[in-house]
Short mmCIF file of C-alpha atoms in Angstrom, two decimals:
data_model
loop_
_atom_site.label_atom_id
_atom_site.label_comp_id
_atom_site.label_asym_id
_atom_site.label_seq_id
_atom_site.Cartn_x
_atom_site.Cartn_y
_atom_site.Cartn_z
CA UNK A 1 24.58 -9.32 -4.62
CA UNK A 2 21.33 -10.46 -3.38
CA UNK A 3 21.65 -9.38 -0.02
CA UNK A 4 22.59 -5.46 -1.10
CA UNK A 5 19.28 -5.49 -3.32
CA UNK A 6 17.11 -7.06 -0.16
CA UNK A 7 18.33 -4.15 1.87
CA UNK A 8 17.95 -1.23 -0.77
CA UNK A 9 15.02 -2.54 -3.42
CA UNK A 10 12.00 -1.96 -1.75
CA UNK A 11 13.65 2.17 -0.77
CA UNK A 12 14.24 2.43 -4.45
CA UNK A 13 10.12 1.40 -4.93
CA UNK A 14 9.36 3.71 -1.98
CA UNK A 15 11.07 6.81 -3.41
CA UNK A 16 9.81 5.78 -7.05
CA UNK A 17 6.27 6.17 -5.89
CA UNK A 18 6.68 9.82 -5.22
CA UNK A 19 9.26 10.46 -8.10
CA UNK A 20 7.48 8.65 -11.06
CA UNK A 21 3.62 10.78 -9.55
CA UNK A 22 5.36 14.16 -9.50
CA UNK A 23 6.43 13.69 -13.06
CA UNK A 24 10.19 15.13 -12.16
CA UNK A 25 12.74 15.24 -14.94
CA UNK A 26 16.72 16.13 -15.74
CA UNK A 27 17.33 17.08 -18.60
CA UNK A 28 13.83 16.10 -19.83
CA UNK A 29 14.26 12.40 -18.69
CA UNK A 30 11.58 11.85 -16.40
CA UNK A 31 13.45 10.76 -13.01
CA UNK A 32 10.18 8.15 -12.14
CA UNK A 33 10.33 6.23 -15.27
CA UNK A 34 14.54 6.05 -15.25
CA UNK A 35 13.80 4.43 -12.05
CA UNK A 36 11.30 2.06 -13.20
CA UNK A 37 13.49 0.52 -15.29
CA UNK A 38 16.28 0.02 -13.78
CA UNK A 39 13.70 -1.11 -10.65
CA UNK A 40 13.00 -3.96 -13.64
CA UNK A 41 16.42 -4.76 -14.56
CA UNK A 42 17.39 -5.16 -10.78
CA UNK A 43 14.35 -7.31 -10.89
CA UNK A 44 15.81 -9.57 -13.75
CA UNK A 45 19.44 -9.80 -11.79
CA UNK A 46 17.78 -10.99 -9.13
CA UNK A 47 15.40 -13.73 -10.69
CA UNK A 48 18.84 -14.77 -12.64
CA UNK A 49 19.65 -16.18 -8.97
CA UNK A 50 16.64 -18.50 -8.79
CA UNK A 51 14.18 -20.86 -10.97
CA UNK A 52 12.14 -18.18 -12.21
CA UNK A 53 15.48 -17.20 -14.64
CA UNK A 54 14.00 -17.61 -17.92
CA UNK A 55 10.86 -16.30 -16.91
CA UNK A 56 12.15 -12.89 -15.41
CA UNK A 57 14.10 -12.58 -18.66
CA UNK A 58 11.08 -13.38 -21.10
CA UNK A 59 8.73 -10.84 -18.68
CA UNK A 60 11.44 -7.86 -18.91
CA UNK A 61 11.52 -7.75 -22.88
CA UNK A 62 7.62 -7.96 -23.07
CA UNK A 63 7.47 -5.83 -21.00
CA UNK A 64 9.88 -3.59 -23.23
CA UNK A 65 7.90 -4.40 -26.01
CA UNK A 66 4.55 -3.46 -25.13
CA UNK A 67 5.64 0.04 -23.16
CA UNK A 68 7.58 0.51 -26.84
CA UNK A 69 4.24 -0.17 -28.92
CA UNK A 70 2.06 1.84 -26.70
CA UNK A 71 4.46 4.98 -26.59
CA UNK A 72 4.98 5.30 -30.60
CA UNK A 73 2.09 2.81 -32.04
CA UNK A 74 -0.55 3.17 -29.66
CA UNK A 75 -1.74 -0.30 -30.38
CA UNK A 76 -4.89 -1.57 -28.48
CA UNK A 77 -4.42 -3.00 -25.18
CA UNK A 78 -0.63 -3.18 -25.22
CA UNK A 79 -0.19 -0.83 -22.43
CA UNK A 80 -2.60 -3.20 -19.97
CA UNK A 81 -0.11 -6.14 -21.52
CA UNK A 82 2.92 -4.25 -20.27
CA UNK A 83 1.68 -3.57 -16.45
CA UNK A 84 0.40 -7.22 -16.50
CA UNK A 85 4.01 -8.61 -17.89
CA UNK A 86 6.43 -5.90 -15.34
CA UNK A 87 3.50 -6.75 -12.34
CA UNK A 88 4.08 -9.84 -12.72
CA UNK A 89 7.84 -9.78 -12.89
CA UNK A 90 7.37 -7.66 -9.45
CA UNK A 91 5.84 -10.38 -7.68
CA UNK A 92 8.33 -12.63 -8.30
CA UNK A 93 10.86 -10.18 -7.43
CA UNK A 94 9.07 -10.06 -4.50
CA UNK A 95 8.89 -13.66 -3.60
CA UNK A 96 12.34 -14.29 -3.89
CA UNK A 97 13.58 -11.08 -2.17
CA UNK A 98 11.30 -11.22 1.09
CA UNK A 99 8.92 -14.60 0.58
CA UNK A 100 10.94 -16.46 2.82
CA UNK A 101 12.37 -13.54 5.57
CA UNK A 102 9.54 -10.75 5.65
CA UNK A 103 10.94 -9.90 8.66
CA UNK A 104 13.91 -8.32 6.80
CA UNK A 105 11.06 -6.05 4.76
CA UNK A 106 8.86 -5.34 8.13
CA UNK A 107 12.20 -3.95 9.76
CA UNK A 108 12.57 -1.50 6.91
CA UNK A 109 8.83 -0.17 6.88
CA UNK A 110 9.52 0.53 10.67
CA UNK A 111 12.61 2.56 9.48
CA UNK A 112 10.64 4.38 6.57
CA UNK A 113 7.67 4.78 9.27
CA UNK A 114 10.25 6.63 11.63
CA UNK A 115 11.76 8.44 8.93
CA UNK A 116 8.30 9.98 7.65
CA UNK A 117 6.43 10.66 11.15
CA UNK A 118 7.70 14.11 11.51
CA UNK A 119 7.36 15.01 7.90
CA UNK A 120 3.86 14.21 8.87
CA UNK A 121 3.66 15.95 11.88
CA UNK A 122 4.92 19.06 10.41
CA UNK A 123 2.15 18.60 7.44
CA UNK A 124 -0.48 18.40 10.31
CA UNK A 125 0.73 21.63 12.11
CA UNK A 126 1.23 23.52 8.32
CA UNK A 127 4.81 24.84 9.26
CA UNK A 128 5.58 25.61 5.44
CA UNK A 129 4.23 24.81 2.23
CA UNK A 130 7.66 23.07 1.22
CA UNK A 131 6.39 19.79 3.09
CA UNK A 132 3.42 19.93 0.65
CA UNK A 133 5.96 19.72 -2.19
CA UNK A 134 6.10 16.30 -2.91
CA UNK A 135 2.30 16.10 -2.35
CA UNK A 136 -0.18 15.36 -5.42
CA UNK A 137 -2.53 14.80 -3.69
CA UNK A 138 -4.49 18.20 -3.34
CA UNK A 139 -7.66 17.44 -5.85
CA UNK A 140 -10.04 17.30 -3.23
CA UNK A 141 -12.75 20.19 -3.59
CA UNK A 142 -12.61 22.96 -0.49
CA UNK A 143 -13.42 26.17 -0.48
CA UNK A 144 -10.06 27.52 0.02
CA UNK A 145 -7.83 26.05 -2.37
CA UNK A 146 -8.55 24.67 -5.80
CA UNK A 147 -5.27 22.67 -7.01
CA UNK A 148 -3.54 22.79 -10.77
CA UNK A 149 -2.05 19.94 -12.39
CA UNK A 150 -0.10 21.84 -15.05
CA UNK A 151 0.71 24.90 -12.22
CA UNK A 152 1.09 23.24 -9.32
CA UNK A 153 2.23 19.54 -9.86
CA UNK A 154 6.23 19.21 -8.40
CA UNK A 155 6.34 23.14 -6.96
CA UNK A 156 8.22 23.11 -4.23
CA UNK A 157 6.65 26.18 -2.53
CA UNK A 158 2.78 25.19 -3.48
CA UNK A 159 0.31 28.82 -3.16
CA UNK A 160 -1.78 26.44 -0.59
CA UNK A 161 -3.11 28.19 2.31
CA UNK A 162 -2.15 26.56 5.47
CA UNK A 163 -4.52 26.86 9.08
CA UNK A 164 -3.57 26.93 12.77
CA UNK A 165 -4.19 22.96 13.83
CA UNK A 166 -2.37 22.73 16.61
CA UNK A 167 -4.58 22.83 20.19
CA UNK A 168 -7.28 24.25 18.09
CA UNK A 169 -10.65 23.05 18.62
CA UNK A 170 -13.52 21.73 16.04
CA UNK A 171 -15.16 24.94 15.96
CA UNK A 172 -12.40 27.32 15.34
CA UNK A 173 -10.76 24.55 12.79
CA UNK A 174 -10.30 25.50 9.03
CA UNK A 175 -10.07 21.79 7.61
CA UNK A 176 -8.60 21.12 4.66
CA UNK A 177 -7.20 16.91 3.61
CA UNK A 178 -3.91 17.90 3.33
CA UNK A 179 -3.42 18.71 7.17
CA UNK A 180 -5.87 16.32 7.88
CA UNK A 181 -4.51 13.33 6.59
CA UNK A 182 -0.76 14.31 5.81
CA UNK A 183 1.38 12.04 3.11
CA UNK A 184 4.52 12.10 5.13
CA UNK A 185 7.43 10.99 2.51
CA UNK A 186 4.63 10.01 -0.23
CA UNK A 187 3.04 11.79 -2.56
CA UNK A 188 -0.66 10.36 -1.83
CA UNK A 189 -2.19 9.51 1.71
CA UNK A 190 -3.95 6.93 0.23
CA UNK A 191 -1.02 5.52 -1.17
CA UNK A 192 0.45 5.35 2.14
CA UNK A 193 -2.72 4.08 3.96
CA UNK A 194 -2.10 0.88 1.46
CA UNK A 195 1.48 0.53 2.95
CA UNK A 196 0.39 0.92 6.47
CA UNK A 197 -2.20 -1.45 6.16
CA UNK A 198 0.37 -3.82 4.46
CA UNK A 199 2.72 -3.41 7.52
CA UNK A 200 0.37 -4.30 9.81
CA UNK A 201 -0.31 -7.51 8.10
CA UNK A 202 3.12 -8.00 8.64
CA UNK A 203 2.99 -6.84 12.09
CA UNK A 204 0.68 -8.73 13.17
CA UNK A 205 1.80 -12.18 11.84
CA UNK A 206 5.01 -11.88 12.75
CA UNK A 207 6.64 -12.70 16.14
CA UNK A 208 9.39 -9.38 16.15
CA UNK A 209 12.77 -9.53 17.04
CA UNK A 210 12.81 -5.88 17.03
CA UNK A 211 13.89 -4.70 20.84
CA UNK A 212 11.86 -3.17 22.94
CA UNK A 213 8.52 -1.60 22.31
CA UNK A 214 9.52 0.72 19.46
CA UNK A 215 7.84 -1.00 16.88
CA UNK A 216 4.77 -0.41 18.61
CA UNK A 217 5.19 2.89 18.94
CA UNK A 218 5.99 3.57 15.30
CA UNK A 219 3.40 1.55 14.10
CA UNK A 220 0.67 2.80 16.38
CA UNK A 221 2.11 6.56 15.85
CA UNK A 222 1.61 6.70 11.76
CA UNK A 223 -1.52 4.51 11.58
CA UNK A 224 -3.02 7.41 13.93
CA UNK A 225 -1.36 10.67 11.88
CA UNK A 226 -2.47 8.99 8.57
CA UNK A 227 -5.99 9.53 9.81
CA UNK A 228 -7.56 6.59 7.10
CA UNK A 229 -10.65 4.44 7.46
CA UNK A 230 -8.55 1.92 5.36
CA UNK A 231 -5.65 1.41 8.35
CA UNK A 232 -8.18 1.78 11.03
CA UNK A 233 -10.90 -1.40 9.42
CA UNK A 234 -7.63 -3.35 8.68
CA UNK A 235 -5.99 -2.91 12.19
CA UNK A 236 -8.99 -3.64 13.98
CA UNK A 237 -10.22 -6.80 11.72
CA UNK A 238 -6.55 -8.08 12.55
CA UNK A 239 -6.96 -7.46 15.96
CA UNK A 240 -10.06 -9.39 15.79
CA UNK A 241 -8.41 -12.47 14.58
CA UNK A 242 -5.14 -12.76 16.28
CA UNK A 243 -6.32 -12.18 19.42
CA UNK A 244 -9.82 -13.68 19.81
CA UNK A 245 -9.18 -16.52 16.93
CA UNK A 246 -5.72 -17.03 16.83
CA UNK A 247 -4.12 -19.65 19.13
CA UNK A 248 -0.44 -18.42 19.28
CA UNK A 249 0.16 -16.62 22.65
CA UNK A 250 2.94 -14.46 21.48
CA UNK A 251 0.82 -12.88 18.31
CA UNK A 252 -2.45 -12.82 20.93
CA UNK A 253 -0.09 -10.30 23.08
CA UNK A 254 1.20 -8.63 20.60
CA UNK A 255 -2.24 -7.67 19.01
CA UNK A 256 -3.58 -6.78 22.02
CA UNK A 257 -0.43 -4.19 22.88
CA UNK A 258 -0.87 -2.37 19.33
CA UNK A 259 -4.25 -1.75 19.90
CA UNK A 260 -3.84 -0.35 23.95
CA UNK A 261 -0.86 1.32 21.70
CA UNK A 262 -3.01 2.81 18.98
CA UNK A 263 -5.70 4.04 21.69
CA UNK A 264 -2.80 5.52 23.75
CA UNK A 265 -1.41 7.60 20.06
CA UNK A 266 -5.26 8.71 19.83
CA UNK A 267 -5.60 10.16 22.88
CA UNK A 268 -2.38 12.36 22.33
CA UNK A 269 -3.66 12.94 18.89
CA UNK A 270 -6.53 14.38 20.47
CA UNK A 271 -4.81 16.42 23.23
CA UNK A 272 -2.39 17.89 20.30
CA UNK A 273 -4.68 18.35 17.51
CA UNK A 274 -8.51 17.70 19.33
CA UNK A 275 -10.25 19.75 16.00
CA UNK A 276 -8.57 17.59 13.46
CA UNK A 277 -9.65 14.28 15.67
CA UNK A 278 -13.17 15.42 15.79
CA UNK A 279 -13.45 16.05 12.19
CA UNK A 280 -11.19 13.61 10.97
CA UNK A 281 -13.01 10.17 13.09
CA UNK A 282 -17.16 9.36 13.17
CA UNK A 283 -19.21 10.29 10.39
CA UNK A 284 -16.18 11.30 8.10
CA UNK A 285 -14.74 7.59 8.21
CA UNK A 286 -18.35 6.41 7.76
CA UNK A 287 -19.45 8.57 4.78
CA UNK A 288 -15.84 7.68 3.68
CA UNK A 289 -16.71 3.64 4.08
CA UNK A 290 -20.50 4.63 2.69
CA UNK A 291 -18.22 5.69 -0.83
CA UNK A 292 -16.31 2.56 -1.01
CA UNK A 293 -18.87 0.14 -0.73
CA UNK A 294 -21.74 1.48 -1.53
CA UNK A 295 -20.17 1.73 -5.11
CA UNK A 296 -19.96 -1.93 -5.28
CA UNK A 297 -23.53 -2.29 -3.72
CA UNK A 298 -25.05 -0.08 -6.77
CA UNK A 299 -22.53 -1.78 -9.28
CA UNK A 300 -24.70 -5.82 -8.24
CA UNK A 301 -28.15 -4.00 -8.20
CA UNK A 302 -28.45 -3.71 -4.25
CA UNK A 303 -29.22 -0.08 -3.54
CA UNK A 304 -29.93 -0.12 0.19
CA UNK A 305 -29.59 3.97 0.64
CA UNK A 306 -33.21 4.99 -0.35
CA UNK A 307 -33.94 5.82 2.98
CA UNK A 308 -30.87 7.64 3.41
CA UNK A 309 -30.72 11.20 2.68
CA UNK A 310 -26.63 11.91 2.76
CA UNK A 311 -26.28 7.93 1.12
CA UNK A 312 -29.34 8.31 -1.02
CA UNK A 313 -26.89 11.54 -2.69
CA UNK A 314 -23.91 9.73 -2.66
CA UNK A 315 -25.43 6.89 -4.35
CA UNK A 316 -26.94 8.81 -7.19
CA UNK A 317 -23.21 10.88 -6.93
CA UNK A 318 -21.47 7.50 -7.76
CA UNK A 319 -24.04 5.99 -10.34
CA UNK A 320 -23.14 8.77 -13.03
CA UNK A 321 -19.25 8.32 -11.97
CA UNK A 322 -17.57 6.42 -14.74
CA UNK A 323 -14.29 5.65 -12.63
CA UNK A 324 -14.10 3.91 -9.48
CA UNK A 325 -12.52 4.35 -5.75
CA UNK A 326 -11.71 0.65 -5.72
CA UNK A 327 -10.39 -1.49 -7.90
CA UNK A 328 -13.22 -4.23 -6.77
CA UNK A 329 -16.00 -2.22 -7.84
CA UNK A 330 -14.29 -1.57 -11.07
CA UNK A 331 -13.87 -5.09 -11.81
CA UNK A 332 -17.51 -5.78 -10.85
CA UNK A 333 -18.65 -3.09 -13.07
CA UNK A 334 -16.76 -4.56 -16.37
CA UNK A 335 -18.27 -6.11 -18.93
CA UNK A 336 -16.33 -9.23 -18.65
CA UNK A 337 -16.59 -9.60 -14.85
CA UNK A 338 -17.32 -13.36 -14.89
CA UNK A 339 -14.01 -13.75 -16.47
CA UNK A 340 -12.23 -11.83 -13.61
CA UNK A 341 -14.29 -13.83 -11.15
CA UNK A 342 -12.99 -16.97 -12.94
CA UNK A 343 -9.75 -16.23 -12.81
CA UNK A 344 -9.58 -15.27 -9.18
CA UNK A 345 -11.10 -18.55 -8.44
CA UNK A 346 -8.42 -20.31 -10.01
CA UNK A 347 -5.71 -18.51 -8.49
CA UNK A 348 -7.26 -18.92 -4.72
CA UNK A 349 -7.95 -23.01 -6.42
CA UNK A 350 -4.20 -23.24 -6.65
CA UNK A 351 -2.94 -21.06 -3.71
CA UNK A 352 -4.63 -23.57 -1.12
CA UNK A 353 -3.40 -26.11 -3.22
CA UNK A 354 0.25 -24.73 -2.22
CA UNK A 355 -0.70 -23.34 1.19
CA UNK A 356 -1.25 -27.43 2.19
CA UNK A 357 2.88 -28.30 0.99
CA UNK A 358 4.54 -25.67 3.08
CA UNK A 359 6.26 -26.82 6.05
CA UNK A 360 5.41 -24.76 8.92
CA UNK A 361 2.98 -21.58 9.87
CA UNK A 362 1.04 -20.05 7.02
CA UNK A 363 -0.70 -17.48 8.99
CA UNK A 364 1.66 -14.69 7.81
CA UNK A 365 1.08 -15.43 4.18
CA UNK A 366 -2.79 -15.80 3.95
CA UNK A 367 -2.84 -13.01 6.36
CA UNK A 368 -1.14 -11.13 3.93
CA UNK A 369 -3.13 -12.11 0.80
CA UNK A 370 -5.97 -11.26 2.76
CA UNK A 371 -5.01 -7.90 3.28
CA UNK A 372 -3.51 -7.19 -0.25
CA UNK A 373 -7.83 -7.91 -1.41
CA UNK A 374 -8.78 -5.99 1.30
CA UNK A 375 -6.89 -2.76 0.42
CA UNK A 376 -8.43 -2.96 -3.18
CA UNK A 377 -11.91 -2.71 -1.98
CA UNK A 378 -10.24 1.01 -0.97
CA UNK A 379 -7.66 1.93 -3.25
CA UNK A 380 -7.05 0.65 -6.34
CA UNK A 381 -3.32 0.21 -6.63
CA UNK A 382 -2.56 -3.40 -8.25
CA UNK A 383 -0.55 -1.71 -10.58
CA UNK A 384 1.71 -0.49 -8.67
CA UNK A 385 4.95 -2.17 -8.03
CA UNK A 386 5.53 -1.86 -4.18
CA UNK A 387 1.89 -3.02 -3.96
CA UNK A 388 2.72 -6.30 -6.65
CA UNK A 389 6.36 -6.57 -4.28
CA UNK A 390 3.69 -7.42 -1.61
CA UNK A 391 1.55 -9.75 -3.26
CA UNK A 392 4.78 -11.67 -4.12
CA UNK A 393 5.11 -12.40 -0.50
CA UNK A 394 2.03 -13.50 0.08
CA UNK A 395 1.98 -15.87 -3.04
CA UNK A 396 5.45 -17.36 -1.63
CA UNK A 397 3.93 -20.52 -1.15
CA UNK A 398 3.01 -20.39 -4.55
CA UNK A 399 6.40 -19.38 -6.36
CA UNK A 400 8.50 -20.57 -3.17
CA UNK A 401 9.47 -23.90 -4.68
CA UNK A 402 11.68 -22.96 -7.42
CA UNK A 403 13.23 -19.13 -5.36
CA UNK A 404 16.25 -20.42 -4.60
CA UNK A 405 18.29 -22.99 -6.35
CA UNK A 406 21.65 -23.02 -4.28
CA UNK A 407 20.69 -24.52 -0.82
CA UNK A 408 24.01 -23.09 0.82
CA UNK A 409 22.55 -19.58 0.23
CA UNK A 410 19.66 -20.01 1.61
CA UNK A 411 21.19 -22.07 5.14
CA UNK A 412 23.57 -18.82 4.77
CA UNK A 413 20.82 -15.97 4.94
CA UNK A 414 18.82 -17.93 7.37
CA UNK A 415 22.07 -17.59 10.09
CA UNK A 416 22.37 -14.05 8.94
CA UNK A 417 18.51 -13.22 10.14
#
C-alpha cells in the first residue's frame, strides 16, 4: 500500500496544482478540490501506517471542520485554521513518504522535468495557443495582451498573440512572460521555479544512482527554459557550498558538473533563442531581485533606493502595495510579526535539537530546509501542499522518530532502493 502511494502521491500533487488554479469542473464539481481531498484522505491512510496515526486522523476532521465553517458560516479565521491543520497533515505525509528515501522523490522530479521540457520548448517558440491552456499565469501588464479571469481562465485556445522567438534577435523580439518564461506542465512559472529550486536541493545533496549524465542534463535543461532569478540565486548559492565548503568529493563533483552543465544549456539557449536570453538575463533578473527584497527592506525602515531612479520608483511602487511577492515580507509587515519571529525561533530551537540524534549525514535535510526559507523570500507558496510535502522532508529529523513503527518494513524498502 505504501509503496503504490510513494510512487503516485506526489503526481497526484503535481497535477492538482494546475487542476485546483484553473478552477476545472464535471458536472459542477470542481476537479482541484475533488483532488484535494482525496490527496488528504490518502494522507490519513498513510499516517495510519506510522506513529503519527492519531494525529493524521485528528488533523483530517479539523481540517473538515474548518473548510465546512468557512464555506457556509464564514466564521473568522477558520479558513487560516484549515490550511494550518491539512499543511500540517502534508508535512507529515511528507516525512513518512520520502523523509527517509528522497531519492525515490528526486527520481520522479527528473521524470516530471523530462516530461514538461518540450511543453516548454514549444511555449518558448509559440507553436499554438493550446500549450497556453493550462496557463494562469498571463496577468502581467504588456502592451499586447491584457488577460481575463472570468473569459479566459481554463480556455483551451486562449486569444493570446504569440511572436516569432526562435533565432530572433533582441531587437526584432516582441517579448511577452509567457514565451519568456514558459510553465511547461504547470499553470504558474513561478510555481514551477519553487519546484526546480526544490530539486536542486535535492540534487545537490544527494549522491545519484541515476545512470549516466541524464540527470544533469534534465536538470540543467529546465532550470535554463524556466528563465527565473529564483532557480538561478538558489543553484548558484548551492554551488557555492558544496563545492567550495563542502568536504564530500562525490557532491564537490557533482556541483561542479551541473554548473559546466547549466553554462553549456545557456549557451544553446542563446544560439536557439539569443533575443529571449538577452532580455530575459541582466537587468531583468536584477530589477526582478530589486522587487523581492527591496519590499522587505521598506517593510524594517531601510530604504536604500533614494539614489536610485528605476529602485527609487519601484520602492514608492511597492510602499502603496497592500499584498506582497514573498511570503517573508508579508510576515514582516504583520502586525504580530514578533510572534511569527518567535515561533520560527522555536521551531529552528528544536530542529537542531533533532538534527544532533540522527545517525548519519544531515546535509540533505538542512540543505533542504534551507532552501524551502529561501524560496519564500520569492514566492509565497507555504500553503501549498507539494511545497508543505517538501518541508516534511526536511523536518524528517524532526518527525522521523515515530514514521515507521514496523522495523521489517522499513529493512524491506531500504533493499528495494
Amino acid at each position: 500500500m505504501l509503496n503504490q502511494l510513494r510512487k503516485y502521491y506526489f503526481y497526484l500533487l503535481l497535477v492538482n496544482i494546475t487542476l485546483s488554479a484553473n478552477a476545472w469542473d464535471i458536472l459542477g464539481i470542481p476537479i482541484g478540490q475533488l483532488l484535494y481531498w482525496i490527496l488528504l484522505v490518502l494522507g490519513v491512510k498513510i499516517l495510519l501506517k506510522t506513529g503519527y496515526n492519531i494525529w493524521g486522523l485528528l488533523l483530517f476532521f479539523l481540517t473538515f471542520i474548518f473548510k465546512f465553517s468557512d464555506s457556509f458560516f464564514d466564521f473568522p479565521y477558520t479558513g487560516d485554521i484549515a490550511e494550518f491543520t491539512s499543511g500540517l497533515l502534508f508535512i507529515l505525509v511528507g516525512s513518512t513518504l520520502y523523509g527517509n528515501h528522497p531519492i525515490i522523490l528526486y527520481r520522479q522530479l527528473i521524470s516530471f522535468f523530462t516530461l514538461s521540457i518540450p511543453f516548454m520548448l514549444l511555449q518558448k517558440i509559440g507553436v499554438s495557443t493550446f500549450f497556453y491552456a493550462w496557463n494562469a499565469e498571463l496577468f502581467h501588464e504588456n502592451g499586447f495582451y491584457s488577460f481575463d479571469a472570468e473569459e479566459d481562465l481554463g480556455v483551451i485556445f486562449k486569444n493570446i498573440p504569440l511572436f516569432n522567438t526562435l533565432f530572433v534577435e533582441a531587437s526584432d523580439l516582441s517579448p511577452v512572460m509567457y514565451q519568456q518564461r514558459p510553465t511547461g506542465l504547470l499553470y504558474s512559472n513561478n510555481v514551477l521555479s519553487v519546484i526546480i529550486s526544490l530539486a536542486l536541493a535535492l540534487h545537490f545533496s544527494l549522491n545519484h544512482k541515476i545512470k549516466r549524465n541524464f540527470k544533469y542534463i534534465v536538470i540543467a535543461t529546465i532550470s535554463v527554459l524556466t528563465m527565473s532569478t529564483l532557480v538561478y540565486g538558489v543553484l548558484v548559492l548551492l554551488f557555492i557550498y558544496y563545492y567550495f565548503i563542502n568536504k564530500n568529493k562525490n557532491l564537490k563533483s557533482n556541483a561542479l558538473k551541473t554548473l559546466f552543465v547549466t553554462f553549456i544549456m545557456l549557451f544553446f539557449h542563446y544560439i536557439f533563442f539569443p533575443g529571449l536570453t538577452e532580455v530575459s538575463i541582466g537587468i531583468i533578473n536584477a530589477v526582478s531581485f530589486v522587487l523581492r527584497f527591496a519590499e522587505i527592506f521598506i517593510a524594517l525602515g531601510l530604504n536604500y533606493f533614494d539614489d536610485y531612479v528605476v529602485l527609487l520608483e519601484i520602492s514608492a511602487d511597492l510602499s502603496d502595495k497592500d499584498g506582497s511577492f514573498s511570503l517573508i515580507a508579508k510576515l514582516i509587515k504583520h502586525r504580530f510579526s514578533y510572534i511569527f519571529l518567535i515561533f520560527f525561533l522555536l521551531i529552528m530551537k528544536l530542529y537542531h535539537k533533532n538534527l544532533k540524534k540522527v545517525k548519519g549525514s544531515v546535509t540533505l535535510y538542512v540543505t533542504l530546509f534551507f532552501v524551502c526559507v529561501l524560496t519564500q523570500f520569492g514566492v509565497n507558496v507555504l500553503i501549498a501542499p507539494s511545497f508543505q510535502l517538501f518541508l516534511g522532508i526536511a523536518f524528517f529529523p524532526i518527525f522521523g522518530s515515530k514514521i515507521f513503527r514496523i522495523k521489517k518494513y522499513n529493512n524491506r524498502l531500504s533493499k528495494e532502493h
